[in-house]
PDB file of C-alpha atoms in Angstrom:
ATOM      1  CA  ILE A   4      11.949 -11.009  20.162  1.00  0.00           C
ATOM      2  CA  GLU A   5      13.110  -9.132  23.251  1.00  0.00           C
ATOM      3  CA  ALA A   6      10.833  -6.194  22.433  1.00  0.00           C
ATOM      4  CA  ALA A   7       7.841  -8.524  21.986  1.00  0.00           C
ATOM      5  CA  ILE A   8       8.547 -10.222  25.319  1.00  0.00           C
ATOM      6  CA  ARG A   9       8.868  -6.818  27.013  1.00  0.00           C
ATOM      7  CA  VAL A  10       5.473  -5.707  25.661  1.00  0.00           C
ATOM      8  CA  MET A  11       3.819  -8.993  26.625  1.00  0.00           C
ATOM      9  CA  LYS A  12       5.237  -8.832  30.148  1.00  0.00           C
ATOM     10  CA  SER A  13       4.008  -5.249  30.542  1.00  0.00           C
ATOM     11  CA  GLY A  14       0.418  -6.363  29.920  1.00  0.00           C
ATOM     12  CA  ARG A  15      -0.146  -3.213  27.842  1.00  0.00           C
ATOM     13  CA  LEU A  16      -0.880  -4.809  24.478  1.00  0.00           C
ATOM     14  CA  HIS A  17      -3.231  -2.146  23.120  1.00  0.00           C
ATOM     15  CA  ARG A  18      -2.106   1.026  21.387  1.00  0.00           C
ATOM     16  CA  TYR A  19      -3.948   3.230  23.909  1.00  0.00           C
ATOM     17  CA  ASN A  20      -2.960   1.326  27.044  1.00  0.00           C
ATOM     18  CA  THR A  21       0.009   3.474  28.037  1.00  0.00           C
ATOM     19  CA  VAL A  22       1.204   4.971  31.293  1.00  0.00           C
ATOM     20  CA  GLY A  23       1.974   8.682  31.669  1.00  0.00           C
ATOM     21  CA  ASP A  24       3.967  10.068  28.755  1.00  0.00           C
ATOM     22  CA  GLU A  25       4.854   6.608  27.490  1.00  0.00           C
ATOM     23  CA  ILE A  26       4.640   6.205  23.704  1.00  0.00           C
ATOM     24  CA  ALA A  27       2.931   2.994  22.614  1.00  0.00           C
ATOM     25  CA  GLU A  28       4.951   0.431  20.674  1.00  0.00           C
ATOM     26  CA  ALA A  29       2.537   0.777  17.713  1.00  0.00           C
ATOM     27  CA  ALA A  30       3.157   4.531  17.608  1.00  0.00           C
ATOM     28  CA  LEU A  31       6.909   3.965  17.745  1.00  0.00           C
ATOM     29  CA  LEU A  32       6.615   1.504  14.849  1.00  0.00           C
ATOM     30  CA  GLU A  33       4.600   4.037  12.837  1.00  0.00           C
ATOM     31  CA  GLU A  34       7.158   6.786  13.458  1.00  0.00           C
ATOM     32  CA  GLU A  35      10.109   4.563  12.585  1.00  0.00           C
ATOM     33  CA  PHE A  36       8.509   3.127   9.441  1.00  0.00           C
ATOM     34  CA  ALA A  37       7.464   6.586   8.183  1.00  0.00           C
ATOM     35  CA  GLN A  38      10.995   7.849   8.729  1.00  0.00           C
ATOM     36  CA  THR A  39      12.527   4.797   7.025  1.00  0.00           C
ATOM     37  CA  MET A  40      10.275   5.229   3.989  1.00  0.00           C
ATOM     38  CA  GLY A  41      10.682   9.005   3.830  1.00  0.00           C
ATOM     39  CA  ALA A  42       6.998   9.608   4.523  1.00  0.00           C
ATOM     40  CA  LYS A  43       5.437  12.132   6.868  1.00  0.00           C
ATOM     41  CA  TYR A  44       2.797   9.757   8.236  1.00  0.00           C
ATOM     42  CA  CYS A  45       2.305   6.044   8.842  1.00  0.00           C
ATOM     43  CA  LEU A  46      -0.686   4.192  10.238  1.00  0.00           C
ATOM     44  CA  ALA A  47      -0.397   0.595  11.470  1.00  0.00           C
ATOM     45  CA  VAL A  48      -3.537  -1.412  10.700  1.00  0.00           C
ATOM     46  CA  ALA A  49      -4.854  -4.982  10.901  1.00  0.00           C
ATOM     47  CA  SER A  50      -3.738  -6.112   7.419  1.00  0.00           C
ATOM     48  CA  GLY A  51      -2.359  -5.020   4.066  1.00  0.00           C
ATOM     49  CA  GLY A  52      -5.857  -5.335   2.639  1.00  0.00           C
ATOM     50  CA  TYR A  53      -7.178  -3.015   5.319  1.00  0.00           C
ATOM     51  CA  ALA A  54      -4.399  -0.519   4.494  1.00  0.00           C
ATOM     52  CA  ILE A  55      -5.583  -0.564   0.863  1.00  0.00           C
ATOM     53  CA  THR A  56      -9.242  -0.188   1.887  1.00  0.00           C
ATOM     54  CA  THR A  57      -8.343   2.743   4.121  1.00  0.00           C
ATOM     55  CA  ALA A  58      -6.444   4.408   1.266  1.00  0.00           C
ATOM     56  CA  LEU A  59      -9.389   3.903  -1.115  1.00  0.00           C
ATOM     57  CA  ARG A  60     -11.798   5.442   1.402  1.00  0.00           C
ATOM     58  CA  ALA A  61      -9.415   8.343   2.059  1.00  0.00           C
ATOM     59  CA  THR A  62      -9.325   9.150  -1.675  1.00  0.00           C
ATOM     60  CA  GLY A  63     -13.120   9.208  -1.768  1.00  0.00           C
ATOM     61  CA  VAL A  64     -13.711   5.955  -3.661  1.00  0.00           C
ATOM     62  CA  GLY A  65     -17.230   4.724  -3.017  1.00  0.00           C
ATOM     63  CA  HIS A  66     -20.156   2.684  -4.236  1.00  0.00           C
ATOM     64  CA  GLY A  67     -20.279   2.309  -8.012  1.00  0.00           C
ATOM     65  CA  ASP A  68     -16.931   3.998  -8.675  1.00  0.00           C
ATOM     66  CA  GLN A  69     -14.425   2.415 -11.025  1.00  0.00           C
ATOM     67  CA  VAL A  70     -10.884   1.696  -9.821  1.00  0.00           C
ATOM     68  CA  LEU A  71      -8.101   0.823 -12.242  1.00  0.00           C
ATOM     69  CA  THR A  72      -5.874  -2.044 -11.102  1.00  0.00           C
ATOM     70  CA  ASN A  73      -3.441  -4.405 -12.754  1.00  0.00           C
ATOM     71  CA  ALA A  74      -4.815  -7.823 -13.621  1.00  0.00           C
ATOM     72  CA  PHE A  75      -1.850  -9.653 -12.056  1.00  0.00           C
ATOM     73  CA  THR A  76      -2.540  -9.262  -8.350  1.00  0.00           C
ATOM     74  CA  LEU A  77      -3.778 -11.169  -5.302  1.00  0.00           C
ATOM     75  CA  ALA A  78      -7.263 -11.400  -3.783  1.00  0.00           C
ATOM     76  CA  PRO A  79      -6.919  -8.571  -1.216  1.00  0.00           C
ATOM     77  CA  VAL A  80      -6.680  -5.996  -4.017  1.00  0.00           C
ATOM     78  CA  PRO A  81     -10.024  -6.629  -5.757  1.00  0.00           C
ATOM     79  CA  GLY A  82     -11.372  -7.482  -2.291  1.00  0.00           C
ATOM     80  CA  ALA A  83     -10.522  -3.999  -1.029  1.00  0.00           C
ATOM     81  CA  ILE A  84     -12.120  -2.453  -4.111  1.00  0.00           C
ATOM     82  CA  ALA A  85     -15.283  -4.503  -3.563  1.00  0.00           C
ATOM     83  CA  SER A  86     -15.348  -3.680   0.151  1.00  0.00           C
ATOM     84  CA  VAL A  87     -15.928   0.004  -0.635  1.00  0.00           C
ATOM     85  CA  GLY A  88     -18.572  -0.877  -3.234  1.00  0.00           C
ATOM     86  CA  ALA A  89     -16.396   0.017  -6.215  1.00  0.00           C
ATOM     87  CA  LYS A  90     -15.731  -1.947  -9.393  1.00  0.00           C
ATOM     88  CA  PRO A  91     -12.286  -2.964 -10.646  1.00  0.00           C
ATOM     89  CA  VAL A  92     -11.182  -2.108 -14.167  1.00  0.00           C
ATOM     90  CA  TYR A  93      -8.380  -4.549 -14.901  1.00  0.00           C
ATOM     91  CA  VAL A  94      -5.310  -3.327 -16.754  1.00  0.00           C
ATOM     92  CA  GLY A  95      -3.131  -5.903 -18.508  1.00  0.00           C
ATOM     93  CA  VAL A  96       0.446  -6.716 -17.616  1.00  0.00           C
ATOM     94  CA  ASN A  97       3.465  -7.137 -19.856  1.00  0.00           C
ATOM     95  CA  ASP A  98       6.066  -9.912 -20.091  1.00  0.00           C
ATOM     96  CA  GLY A  99       7.980  -8.298 -17.202  1.00  0.00           C
ATOM     97  CA  LEU A 100       4.971  -8.963 -14.928  1.00  0.00           C
ATOM     98  CA  VAL A 101       4.300  -5.246 -14.437  1.00  0.00           C
ATOM     99  CA  ILE A 102       1.336  -3.125 -15.460  1.00  0.00           C
ATOM    100  CA  ASP A 103       1.168  -2.557 -19.214  1.00  0.00           C
ATOM    101  CA  LEU A 104       1.433   1.207 -19.647  1.00  0.00           C
ATOM    102  CA  ILE A 105      -0.049   1.094 -23.151  1.00  0.00           C
ATOM    103  CA  ASP A 106      -3.122  -0.695 -21.815  1.00  0.00           C
ATOM    104  CA  LEU A 107      -3.235   1.730 -18.871  1.00  0.00           C
ATOM    105  CA  ARG A 108      -3.476   4.676 -21.277  1.00  0.00           C
ATOM    106  CA  ALA A 109      -6.267   2.924 -23.174  1.00  0.00           C
ATOM    107  CA  LYS A 110      -8.213   2.034 -20.002  1.00  0.00           C
ATOM    108  CA  ILE A 111      -7.870   5.572 -18.615  1.00  0.00           C
ATOM    109  CA  ALA A 112      -9.311   6.912 -21.879  1.00  0.00           C
ATOM    110  CA  LYS A 113     -12.341   4.573 -21.661  1.00  0.00           C
ATOM    111  CA  ALA A 114     -13.005   4.356 -17.921  1.00  0.00           C
ATOM    112  CA  THR A 115     -14.389   6.895 -15.473  1.00  0.00           C
ATOM    113  CA  ALA A 116     -11.874   5.822 -12.822  1.00  0.00           C
ATOM    114  CA  LYS A 117     -10.024   8.528 -10.916  1.00  0.00           C
ATOM    115  CA  VAL A 118      -7.857   6.077  -8.926  1.00  0.00           C
ATOM    116  CA  LEU A 119      -5.255   3.492  -9.925  1.00  0.00           C
ATOM    117  CA  LEU A 120      -4.595   0.822  -7.306  1.00  0.00           C
ATOM    118  CA  LEU A 121      -1.195  -0.402  -8.501  1.00  0.00           C
ATOM    119  CA  SER A 122       0.077  -3.766  -7.266  1.00  0.00           C
ATOM    120  CA  HIS A 123       3.836  -4.175  -7.414  1.00  0.00           C
ATOM    121  CA  MET A 124       3.739  -7.951  -7.753  1.00  0.00           C
ATOM    122  CA  ARG A 125       6.540 -10.363  -6.853  1.00  0.00           C
ATOM    123  CA  GLY A 126       9.084  -7.562  -6.404  1.00  0.00           C
ATOM    124  CA  HIS A 127       8.630  -6.118  -9.895  1.00  0.00           C
ATOM    125  CA  ILE A 128       8.208  -2.357 -10.290  1.00  0.00           C
ATOM    126  CA  CYS A 129       7.165  -0.731 -13.570  1.00  0.00           C
ATOM    127  CA  ASP A 130       8.580   2.522 -14.953  1.00  0.00           C
ATOM    128  CA  MET A 131       7.126   4.693 -12.212  1.00  0.00           C
ATOM    129  CA  ASN A 132       8.139   7.961 -13.874  1.00  0.00           C
ATOM    130  CA  GLU A 133       6.118   7.048 -16.965  1.00  0.00           C
ATOM    131  CA  LEU A 134       3.197   5.710 -14.910  1.00  0.00           C
ATOM    132  CA  MET A 135       3.009   8.867 -12.785  1.00  0.00           C
ATOM    133  CA  SER A 136       3.184  11.014 -15.936  1.00  0.00           C
ATOM    134  CA  ILE A 137       0.268   9.103 -17.488  1.00  0.00           C
ATOM    135  CA  CYS A 138      -1.813   9.251 -14.317  1.00  0.00           C
ATOM    136  CA  GLY A 139      -0.935  12.875 -13.568  1.00  0.00           C
ATOM    137  CA  ALA A 140      -1.983  14.008 -17.037  1.00  0.00           C
ATOM    138  CA  ALA A 141      -5.325  12.225 -16.616  1.00  0.00           C
ATOM    139  CA  GLY A 142      -5.975  13.359 -13.033  1.00  0.00           C
ATOM    140  CA  VAL A 143      -5.772   9.766 -11.747  1.00  0.00           C
ATOM    141  CA  THR A 144      -4.634   9.320  -8.143  1.00  0.00           C
ATOM    142  CA  VAL A 145      -2.199   6.438  -7.558  1.00  0.00           C
ATOM    143  CA  ILE A 146      -2.354   4.124  -4.540  1.00  0.00           C
ATOM    144  CA  GLU A 147       0.544   1.662  -4.374  1.00  0.00           C
ATOM    145  CA  ASP A 148       0.147  -1.884  -3.060  1.00  0.00           C
ATOM    146  CA  CYS A 149       3.692  -2.596  -1.886  1.00  0.00           C
ATOM    147  CA  ALA A 150       3.036  -5.921  -0.152  1.00  0.00           C
ATOM    148  CA  HIS A 151       5.753  -7.502  -2.309  1.00  0.00           C
ATOM    149  CA  THR A 152       8.138  -4.546  -2.628  1.00  0.00           C
ATOM    150  CA  MET A 153       8.849  -3.274   0.879  1.00  0.00           C
ATOM    151  CA  GLY A 154      12.416  -1.967   0.643  1.00  0.00           C
ATOM    152  CA  ALA A 155      12.516  -2.016  -3.164  1.00  0.00           C
ATOM    153  CA  THR A 156      13.163   1.147  -5.150  1.00  0.00           C
ATOM    154  CA  TRP A 157      12.620   2.640  -8.577  1.00  0.00           C
ATOM    155  CA  GLN A 158      15.584   4.894  -9.391  1.00  0.00           C
ATOM    156  CA  THR A 159      16.385   5.259  -5.656  1.00  0.00           C
ATOM    157  CA  VAL A 160      12.805   6.163  -4.664  1.00  0.00           C
ATOM    158  CA  PRO A 161      11.201   3.565  -2.358  1.00  0.00           C
ATOM    159  CA  SER A 162       8.073   1.786  -3.547  1.00  0.00           C
ATOM    160  CA  GLY A 163       5.104   3.456  -1.902  1.00  0.00           C
ATOM    161  CA  ARG A 164       6.507   6.976  -2.288  1.00  0.00           C
ATOM    162  CA  PHE A 165       5.224   7.704  -5.782  1.00  0.00           C
ATOM    163  CA  GLY A 166       1.491   7.534  -5.172  1.00  0.00           C
ATOM    164  CA  LEU A 167      -0.627   9.402  -2.653  1.00  0.00           C
ATOM    165  CA  PHE A 168      -0.559   6.313  -0.431  1.00  0.00           C
ATOM    166  CA  GLY A 169       1.759   3.334  -0.057  1.00  0.00           C
ATOM    167  CA  CYS A 170       0.221   0.191   1.441  1.00  0.00           C
ATOM    168  CA  TYR A 171       2.275  -2.638   2.945  1.00  0.00           C
ATOM    169  CA  SER A 172       1.498  -6.039   4.391  1.00  0.00           C
ATOM    170  CA  THR A 173       3.225  -7.531   7.414  1.00  0.00           C
ATOM    171  CA  GLN A 174       1.478 -10.886   7.029  1.00  0.00           C
ATOM    172  CA  THR A 175       3.476 -14.016   7.787  1.00  0.00           C
ATOM    173  CA  TYR A 176       5.221 -14.343   4.408  1.00  0.00           C
ATOM    174  CA  LYS A 177       6.082 -10.678   3.873  1.00  0.00           C
ATOM    175  CA  HIS A 178       9.314  -8.709   4.387  1.00  0.00           C
ATOM    176  CA  ILE A 179       8.358  -7.761   7.952  1.00  0.00           C
ATOM    177  CA  ASN A 180       6.409 -10.499   9.718  1.00  0.00           C
ATOM    178  CA  SER A 181       3.891  -9.647  12.416  1.00  0.00           C
ATOM    179  CA  GLY A 182       1.699 -12.675  11.767  1.00  0.00           C
ATOM    180  CA  GLU A 183      -0.953 -10.342  10.368  1.00  0.00           C
ATOM    181  CA  GLY A 184      -0.877  -6.601   9.915  1.00  0.00           C
ATOM    182  CA  GLY A 185      -0.341  -3.739   7.542  1.00  0.00           C
ATOM    183  CA  LEU A 186       1.119  -0.258   7.243  1.00  0.00           C
ATOM    184  CA  LEU A 187      -0.168   2.751   5.327  1.00  0.00           C
ATOM    185  CA  ILE A 188       2.103   5.691   4.517  1.00  0.00           C
ATOM    186  CA  THR A 189       1.525   9.100   3.011  1.00  0.00           C
TER     187      THR A 189
END
């Protein structure tokens, strides 16, 4: 709260509104979050959905492309896929509420998708070693939606560190609350 009050009192609320060699609060957040997650880079953005959209664009997903994604997810995931003109290919989930790796293999074999947008829903993480093996063998790039798993790990590796990108939400009901916002790591 003190940091927020300090920023508001300064009147410099925008990332590029700094004085001299001052580092903006957003840049400090990005540096700290990247370090915490063990990533080289972090970009703070307007929402978790925008983080996902940015990751999709960065991997070259465009109009008409297929994107694999688990069927148990929330609206920002298929929304991000639609926003770049792509089409979701839904992969089933198992009783543990995680992506069904058997169905993933089958969908990879049938689809033309080169990207899996994986939602770690409600704090549940699938066997990431197996998932990365499946996707690696098929040349499928993984983007992780970690809106529900910030701070969670799979065998000591933080969620968001398996795929090319990890996307996080800082919306009101998430682990870090900024009202609205998101973080993208790589």
